[in-house]
Amino acid sequence: MLLLTSLEMLEPSTSVQYVKGIGPRLAEVLATKGIHTVDDLLHYLPFRYEDRLNPRSISELRAGEMATVIAEVRNSGLFRTRRMPIFQMTAGQGRARLKCIWFNATYLRDRFKPGQMVALYGKVEQDYRGGELQLTQPQFEIIGEPSEDGSTDSAEQTFAASLEMGRIVPIYESAGQGRLTSRWFRRIIHTALQNLTPDLPEPIPAAVRRHLSLISSREALHKVHWPEPGESLEDLQSSRTPAHIRLIFEELFFVELGLELKRREQKAQTGIAFQLNDSVRSAIKRILPFHPTAAQKRVLKEIASDMEKPFPMRRLLQGDVGSGKTIVAFEAAIIAMENGCQVALMAPTEILAQQHYFSARRILEGVGYRVVLLTGSLEDDRKREIRRHIAQGNAQLVIGTHALIEQKVEFAKLGLVIVDEQHRFGVLQRFKLMKKSDGSASAAQGEPDVLVMTATPIPRTLALTLYGDLDVSVIDEMPPGRTPIVTRRVSDDRSSEVWDFVRKQAAAGHQIYVVYPVIEENEERELKAAIKMYKELSQRVFPQLRVGLLHGRMEADLKDQVMRMFQKGELDILVSTTVIEVGVDVANATMMVIEHAERFGLAQLHQLRGRIGRGAARSYCVLMTGGKVSEDGERRLDAMVRTGDGFQIAELDLELRGPGEFFGTRQAGLPSFQVANLIRDRQLLEAAKLEAAAVLAGPNAEISREEISKALRHMRAHWQKSYGLVEVG
Ligand code: ADP
Ligand code: MG
């Protein structure tokens, strides 16, 4: 018997299909939730808990509260009102009755039978006549069937009921379009825990556990799913029980350990120690078209001091749109070029690469640096020729898109890589990219320095911890002479007033952007689309003005041409999609009209608005809404009108969208988390970073060599499994 159970023991790495009750088919459904192993299943945490140990009695309910009620089904039925079908169920406890209603819920028709026990959870409200209390749209679970012949429950039923009642019960998100219910998860996870091997490995060093008073992994897994009767419901709901803290910390700790290790490895590599003598300094001074701000001076100092050191720079330069990152990048480029090295400047789009190229020619070519632009739209012959120049070292500054430069460009002597506007570029992708560049530099020469520039203001605590592999510099000051942008929102039934204002701006010699969410009408029916509105605006609304069109599906040549015309002031109005979102810099553009502003994300609106307000003249941003605006939409528009501060906007955006969406986790190449939440768990993240650094600083009296290598092994397995990165560490 004992032998049998030990054979059936589940290891964390066991595939979920071997958990009793799952099997290959359901395992596939679970895989869509990212649940592949027993360990994944056990980290599928309840999103809330119900107190069914002390459920409320109907008579003590108060309007306005959220309550869990356990009661017996009395009767139910579907009512058709003029507006919609309403399903109504009456539940009872002894003589007390409670009405529950669900709108549009025809699917509930045959769901309840009199005599069933149900657990209900929802908001207590007064019914519309102001009379009885009712639960509106409660979540429910049928937890006991009526015994038909009056016989006693079977042992199995009693066991099942014990999971549903008389305790704090975990509630899980369902999966497989509702096929795998919360109740199903409860039973399966219970089974998995029962059969879980008693000796779970402990990958966190004892000293770290002691510092944070962490409980064991096994205890945490049990208690997070099946809290003990005395546990605080509030701590449970906010994921602050010792069990939650152990699991969350563990996840963050191994992410930070990987980042920290990477950072150390980078620091240990041989880089290029650039000379920063007087001739380099005067070369930098020579190009400056204006006095740099104090913030620009400070970040240049930080960059220059990295560049002087004999190990490779890995620095993130953060600065809100328009804060003047480009000139800082050019200054860094000069340091490298004056030291006889080449510089690669990578932009995310062709338009941006193009624009950097124009600025570079204006600022750098005039004083003798050789700048080339490498874009996909060049003729093959021309591309080959440019590549030759780069390989021979004639080209000093190479500007292009990421795709192009990453591919097959050979440099004679690459000293500095500048990655611009990569807010869609996170740690994971950077790891992959840098890995790639490892091979390209010859050992004698040293690893090139890397400067990443981003306009996404990332709340500072998050930046420091998440970009743990990078040093961070922040430009927190705008160039002088800017007047704040006036932002207004109007409904599009007042568009003629807006167009009048556009005419005035144009008459004063300024330029205007008009932005649409989609290119063509048929993409989303009621949305105004760029192409159609371009026709409308150029022919009917502004026949006397010069109107251009820019969108992502145009030929690259044509895009360049339009952009150049706008830059030179040959167009008054540029009708566009979000292709202008990043980096475009036309100081004479003083007005932006964003149609269907309710459709855009907050970060996107902020980026778009950053295209104006770049000169001395007052700039105006008009957020036009068309149709109904959601609650979140209201908050976004409201934030835009209220503030121009990118960090404030980022904080709110993070709050509205949650970290996954905010960073576009996968896309952004940021680690995605099973149990941690970057906003809620900020403090644990900081603690994890500190502890990870301390572990890597060992071994010492607190932490043994064995513990460190055990932690590192676990970390590698975690990174490999979660992010497919083998090369960490
Ligand atoms: P971003 O940080 O968004 O890339 P840019 O580098 O494009 O910003 O700079 C925005 C505008 O501000 C450019 O027109 C640039 O020439 C100008 N600028 C940058 N720094 C200064 C400064 N110190 N004084 C005056 N104008 C500046
Ligand atoms: Mg820029």
mmCIF file of C-alpha atoms and ligand atoms in Angstrom, residues 320-326 352 355-356 420-421 453 455 582-585 611 614, ligand 2:
data_model
loop_
_atom_site.group_PDB
_atom_site.id
_atom_site.type_symbol
_atom_site.label_atom_id
_atom_site.label_comp_id
_atom_site.label_asym_id
_atom_site.label_seq_id
_atom_site.Cartn_x
_atom_site.Cartn_y
_atom_site.Cartn_z
ATOM 1 C CA ASP A 320 10.111 61.941 -21.851
ATOM 2 C CA VAL A 321 9.276 62.745 -25.451
ATOM 3 C CA GLY A 322 10.943 65.987 -26.454
ATOM 4 C CA SER A 323 13.391 65.994 -23.557
ATOM 5 C CA GLY A 324 16.324 66.014 -25.978
ATOM 6 C CA LYS A 325 17.808 62.536 -26.052
ATOM 7 C CA THR A 326 19.064 62.773 -29.622
ATOM 8 C CA LEU A 352 12.787 57.519 -37.554
ATOM 9 C CA GLN A 355 14.958 61.524 -39.396
ATOM 10 C CA HIS A 356 18.012 60.712 -37.314
ATOM 11 C CA ASP A 420 16.594 54.394 -29.940
ATOM 12 C CA GLU A 421 13.018 54.531 -28.735
ATOM 13 C CA MET A 453 17.133 55.211 -25.236
ATOM 14 C CA ALA A 455 10.710 57.601 -24.100
ATOM 15 C CA VAL A 582 7.583 57.873 -32.145
ATOM 16 C CA GLY A 583 10.287 60.409 -32.490
ATOM 17 C CA VAL A 584 9.092 62.599 -35.329
ATOM 18 C CA ASP A 585 10.398 66.097 -34.717
ATOM 19 C CA ARG A 611 5.083 65.488 -31.435
ATOM 20 C CA ARG A 614 8.595 71.370 -29.554
HETATM 21 MG MG MG B 2 13.965 60.873 -30.108
#
